[in-house]
Amino acid sequence: MGNIQTVGPNQAMVISGGCCGGNSRKLIVGGWGWAWCLVTDVQSISLEVMTLNPVCESVETSEGVPVTVTGVAQVKVMRDTSFLEKACEQFLGKTVKEVERVILQTLEGHLRAILGTLSVEAIYQDRDQFAQLVREVASPDVCKMGIEIMSFTIKDIYDNVEYLASLGRAQTANVKRDADIGVAEANRDAGIREAECDKTKMDTKFSADAKIADASRNYKMQKADFDQEVNARKAEAELAYELQAAKEKQKIRAEEIEIEVVERRKLIDVEEKEILRKEKELIATVKRPAEAHAYKMELIAEGTR
């Protein structure tokens, strides 16, 4: 005797076996099928999206820094027949939790492997690229299980050695100087970074690395060139101003001299006229009367003779 078996749109049903003892298998997605009691096995698998939270704790990066990374992945069983058959082979008869655990272990394995090949800076500064890399590497493996990674994002990155915190403080002496070269060197570089930020201590008791020295030297050279150009332009402007002022003064002085010359000419004309006036006055008051008197005396003398 048989009965009708149904599944919802987010489930797939596998009907295997039959009344004749066959090994046939029938896949039904969101529909119904006929099953024989006692001789037909009916199992279902969920096609709903599963949200996973892969966590890798204290995984050493390529620089040897232990970090903990948590992510969020959205996965689901693919509906394509070939991939659905693979998923049924892997997960049929398992609970959703068991399926999630298998996929989660696969994602965490790839996540851990990729973490060991990247630096903290590459992971922290470009989370999207890191998540895309994990998705690309993990997809072939989960695809073999009929699973599709719909999305994968990095939720959080942190560590217990304050390495990421040091990145926020001007990378704490260039991220502890290329992955813990030494505590002493890191402290030295941190002091140099602080000195550069304060712009008050250019010479410290620690020697900066070659990159810092080159950067500082280039900065000083560029600043010196800039200051020299500014001072030159300023000097040119001041000189132009002084030259223009001198020209204006010369022009004013020339006009003043011309005015003085005109005034002196007028004064000379007045003096000359005054001399002529006095000469005429002398002629009229002295010379003419004297000549008249002399003439009179001459006439008197002539008459006396």
XYZ file of N, CA and C in Angstrom, residues 21-134:
342
model
N 12.163 -4.036 -5.266
C 13.522 -4.094 -4.708
C 14.552 -3.374 -5.520
N 14.132 -2.429 -6.323
C 15.083 -1.657 -7.122
C 15.872 -0.669 -6.283
N 16.959 -0.178 -6.872
C 17.807 0.815 -6.200
C 17.641 2.192 -6.824
N 16.548 2.404 -7.477
C 16.332 3.702 -8.112
C 16.118 4.784 -7.065
N 16.452 6.005 -7.467
C 16.309 7.166 -6.576
C 15.660 8.287 -7.359
N 14.716 8.907 -6.723
C 13.977 9.986 -7.368
C 14.081 11.250 -6.528
N 14.485 12.342 -7.175
C 14.625 13.635 -6.498
C 13.432 14.507 -6.829
N 12.827 15.049 -5.798
C 11.680 15.932 -5.979
C 11.921 17.202 -5.168
N 11.835 18.352 -5.838
C 12.045 19.646 -5.187
C 10.710 20.367 -5.127
N 10.238 20.606 -3.890
C 9.005 21.357 -3.704
C 7.819 20.736 -4.418
N 7.543 19.484 -4.138
C 6.423 18.824 -4.816
C 5.960 17.596 -4.040
N 5.498 16.593 -4.768
C 4.988 15.377 -4.133
C 5.452 14.150 -4.897
N 5.377 13.041 -4.227
C 5.752 11.769 -4.836
C 5.024 10.605 -4.168
N 5.025 9.485 -4.876
C 4.332 8.287 -4.374
C 5.339 7.373 -3.716
N 5.041 6.976 -2.510
C 5.940 6.103 -1.759
C 5.182 4.869 -1.298
N 5.850 3.714 -1.393
C 5.270 2.449 -0.921
C 5.664 2.204 0.530
N 4.712 1.826 1.275
C 4.983 1.574 2.700
C 5.938 0.398 2.852
N 6.856 0.524 3.762
C 7.807 -0.514 4.160
C 8.908 -0.781 3.136
N 8.681 -0.528 1.863
C 9.682 -0.860 0.846
C 10.309 0.384 0.223
N 9.728 1.546 0.492
C 10.251 2.795 -0.083
C 10.789 3.677 1.048
N 12.009 4.174 0.835
C 12.628 5.068 1.822
C 12.453 6.516 1.360
N 11.906 7.341 2.204
C 11.679 8.745 1.887
C 12.478 9.610 2.858
N 13.354 10.414 2.324
C 14.160 11.334 3.136
C 14.127 12.719 2.479
N 14.334 13.715 3.285
C 14.311 15.096 2.766
C 15.567 15.845 3.212
N 15.867 16.863 2.448
C 17.006 17.723 2.751
C 16.563 19.177 2.565
N 16.987 20.031 3.456
C 16.568 21.436 3.422
C 17.342 22.203 2.362
N 16.602 23.053 1.651
C 17.217 23.936 0.649
C 17.279 25.376 1.129
N 16.958 25.611 2.390
C 16.967 26.962 2.928
C 18.407 27.458 3.136
N 18.513 28.783 3.167
C 19.827 29.391 3.397
C 20.256 29.143 4.840
N 21.505 28.732 4.989
C 22.077 28.486 6.319
C 23.091 29.579 6.623
N 22.959 30.168 7.780
C 23.892 31.217 8.215
C 24.917 30.611 9.154
N 26.168 30.685 8.768
C 27.263 30.115 9.549
C 28.158 31.230 10.068
N 28.762 30.977 11.202
C 29.680 31.945 11.803
C 31.031 31.301 12.062
N 31.853 31.190 11.009
C 33.177 30.596 11.193
C 34.052 31.456 12.106
N 34.775 30.790 12.985
C 35.659 31.486 13.931
C 37.010 30.788 13.934
N 38.058 31.564 13.754
C 39.426 31.044 13.855
C 40.133 31.838 14.945
N 40.461 31.161 16.034
C 41.041 31.833 17.189
C 42.552 31.664 17.220
N 43.221 32.781 17.469
C 44.673 32.806 17.675
C 45.423 32.114 16.540
N 45.080 32.481 15.318
C 45.775 31.934 14.148
C 46.918 32.871 13.789
N 48.106 32.327 13.640
C 49.271 33.154 13.328
C 49.252 33.540 11.857
N 49.444 34.825 11.613
C 49.525 35.320 10.248
C 50.917 35.054 9.688
N 51.153 35.554 8.476
C 52.470 35.354 7.854
C 53.575 36.027 8.643
N 53.219 37.009 9.488
C 54.209 37.711 10.296
C 54.328 37.129 11.689
N 53.565 36.081 11.966
C 53.645 35.453 13.276
C 52.795 36.103 14.335
N 51.858 36.946 13.941
C 50.993 37.620 14.903
C 49.701 36.815 15.063
N 49.368 36.370 16.260
C 48.134 35.604 16.456
C 46.909 36.511 16.437
N 45.975 36.216 15.544
C 44.753 36.997 15.449
C 43.554 36.055 15.481
N 42.434 36.616 15.892
C 41.165 35.884 15.897
C 40.234 36.556 14.898
N 39.693 35.745 13.991
C 38.836 36.271 12.931
C 37.483 35.574 12.990
N 36.436 36.354 12.959
C 35.083 35.808 12.873
C 34.438 36.288 11.592
N 33.659 35.395 10.976
C 33.009 35.745 9.722
C 31.551 35.337 9.729
N 30.874 35.730 8.679
C 29.470 35.343 8.487
C 29.335 34.829 7.068
N 28.836 33.597 6.945
C 28.684 32.976 5.630
C 27.227 32.574 5.424
N 26.755 32.817 4.222
C 25.418 32.379 3.825
C 25.595 31.280 2.781
N 25.132 30.061 3.113
C 25.295 28.927 2.211
C 23.954 28.221 2.046
N 23.860 27.464 0.968
C 22.642 26.689 0.727
C 22.950 25.556 -0.237
N 22.084 24.559 -0.210
C 22.183 23.449 -1.154
C 21.715 23.933 -2.522
N 22.515 23.631 -3.554
C 22.160 24.070 -4.905
C 21.048 23.194 -5.475
N 20.153 23.802 -6.241
C 18.993 23.100 -6.792
C 19.302 22.333 -8.067
N 20.406 22.656 -8.701
C 20.768 21.921 -9.912
C 20.868 20.427 -9.602
N 20.348 19.606 -10.501
C 20.218 18.173 -10.221
C 21.546 17.522 -9.870
N 22.591 17.829 -10.650
C 23.881 17.180 -10.392
C 24.434 17.570 -9.023
N 24.323 18.860 -8.661
C 24.821 19.295 -7.358
C 23.896 18.825 -6.237
N 22.620 18.771 -6.504
C 21.676 18.296 -5.501
C 21.930 16.829 -5.163
N 22.288 16.044 -6.179
C 22.622 14.647 -5.922
C 23.867 14.528 -5.048
N 24.849 15.389 -5.311
C 26.053 15.389 -4.466
C 25.716 15.737 -3.026
N 24.838 16.734 -2.841
C 24.449 17.121 -1.494
C 23.702 15.988 -0.794
N 22.875 15.297 -1.547
C 22.145 14.170 -0.950
C 23.104 13.060 -0.532
N 24.115 12.800 -1.368
C 25.097 11.779 -1.010
C 25.834 12.136 0.281
N 26.079 13.437 0.480
C 26.860 13.866 1.637
C 26.005 14.041 2.890
N 24.818 14.591 2.713
C 24.086 15.049 3.894
C 22.716 14.404 4.101
N 22.289 13.523 3.230
C 20.982 12.910 3.397
C 20.949 12.093 4.688
N 19.933 12.345 5.480
C 19.813 11.663 6.757
C 20.433 12.423 7.918
N 21.154 13.526 7.606
C 21.764 14.332 8.657
C 20.850 15.501 9.007
N 20.968 15.963 10.222
C 20.197 17.128 10.638
C 20.837 18.394 10.080
N 20.073 19.476 10.148
C 20.601 20.759 9.668
C 21.845 21.150 10.456
N 21.854 20.913 11.754
C 23.015 21.241 12.582
C 24.237 20.459 12.140
N 24.043 19.187 11.814
C 25.172 18.375 11.357
C 25.701 18.878 10.017
N 24.796 19.265 9.126
C 25.223 19.817 7.832
C 25.992 21.111 8.043
N 25.469 21.954 8.900
C 26.149 23.228 9.167
C 27.528 23.001 9.762
N 27.648 21.994 10.629
C 28.943 21.737 11.255
C 29.983 21.297 10.229
N 29.582 20.459 9.275
C 30.515 19.992 8.243
C 30.984 21.174 7.382
N 30.023 21.986 6.933
C 30.383 23.135 6.084
C 31.211 24.134 6.873
N 30.851 24.333 8.141
C 31.580 25.280 8.975
C 33.027 24.858 9.147
N 33.254 23.565 9.356
C 34.627 23.075 9.501
C 35.426 23.296 8.224
N 34.773 23.115 7.079
C 35.459 23.350 5.800
C 35.831 24.822 5.648
N 34.904 25.711 5.940
C 35.176 27.148 5.828
C 36.266 27.578 6.798
N 36.188 27.085 8.024
C 37.203 27.462 9.018
C 38.582 26.955 8.618
N 38.628 25.772 8.007
C 39.924 25.256 7.555
C 40.554 26.145 6.505
N 39.755 26.539 5.522
C 40.288 27.434 4.478
C 40.609 28.809 5.053
N 39.754 29.285 5.952
C 40.004 30.581 6.571
C 41.308 30.576 7.343
N 41.561 29.491 8.069
C 42.813 29.365 8.840
C 44.026 29.292 7.916
N 43.883 28.572 6.809
C 45.001 28.435 5.876
C 45.340 29.766 5.219
N 44.319 30.513 4.837
C 44.560 31.798 4.173
C 45.133 32.812 5.154
N 44.690 32.769 6.408
C 45.235 33.682 7.415
C 46.736 33.523 7.553
N 47.221 32.302 7.411
C 48.657 32.063 7.558
C 49.493 32.589 6.421
N 48.843 33.016 5.333
C 49.593 33.512 4.173
C 49.553 35.022 4.037
N 48.755 35.688 4.881
C 48.590 37.136 4.759
C 49.135 37.850 5.973
N 49.425 39.130 5.796
C 49.856 39.976 6.906
C 48.640 40.560 7.607
N 48.854 41.046 8.816
C 47.749 41.649 9.563
C 47.208 42.858 8.818
N 48.106 43.635 8.225
C 47.671 44.830 7.507
C 46.772 44.472 6.333
N 47.162 43.431 5.561
C 46.361 43.036 4.406
C 44.982 42.550 4.832
N 44.919 41.852 5.961
C 43.639 41.336 6.447
C 42.770 42.472 6.955
N 43.370 43.369 7.745
C 42.591 44.404 8.423
C 42.183 45.526 7.488
N 43.081 45.908 6.595
C 42.826 47.083 5.775
C 41.926 46.782 4.582
N 41.885 45.522 4.126
C 41.051 45.187 2.979
C 40.267 43.922 3.298
N 39.257 44.076 4.124
C 38.464 42.917 4.544
C 37.696 42.306 3.376
N 37.210 43.153 2.482
C 36.430 42.642 1.352
C 37.267 41.726 0.463
N 38.489 42.132 0.187
C 39.357 41.303 -0.645
C 39.704 39.999 0.064
N 39.922 40.090 1.379
C 40.226 38.897 2.162
C 39.037 37.930 2.145
N 37.835 38.471 2.345
C 36.638 37.632 2.327
C 36.425 37.018 0.947
N 36.679 37.790 -0.111
C 36.545 37.275 -1.471
C 37.528 36.148 -1.722
N 38.737 36.268 -1.197
C 39.746 35.228 -1.358
C 39.307 33.941 -0.664
N 38.759 34.078 0.562
C 38.279 32.902 1.280
C 37.153 32.226 0.500
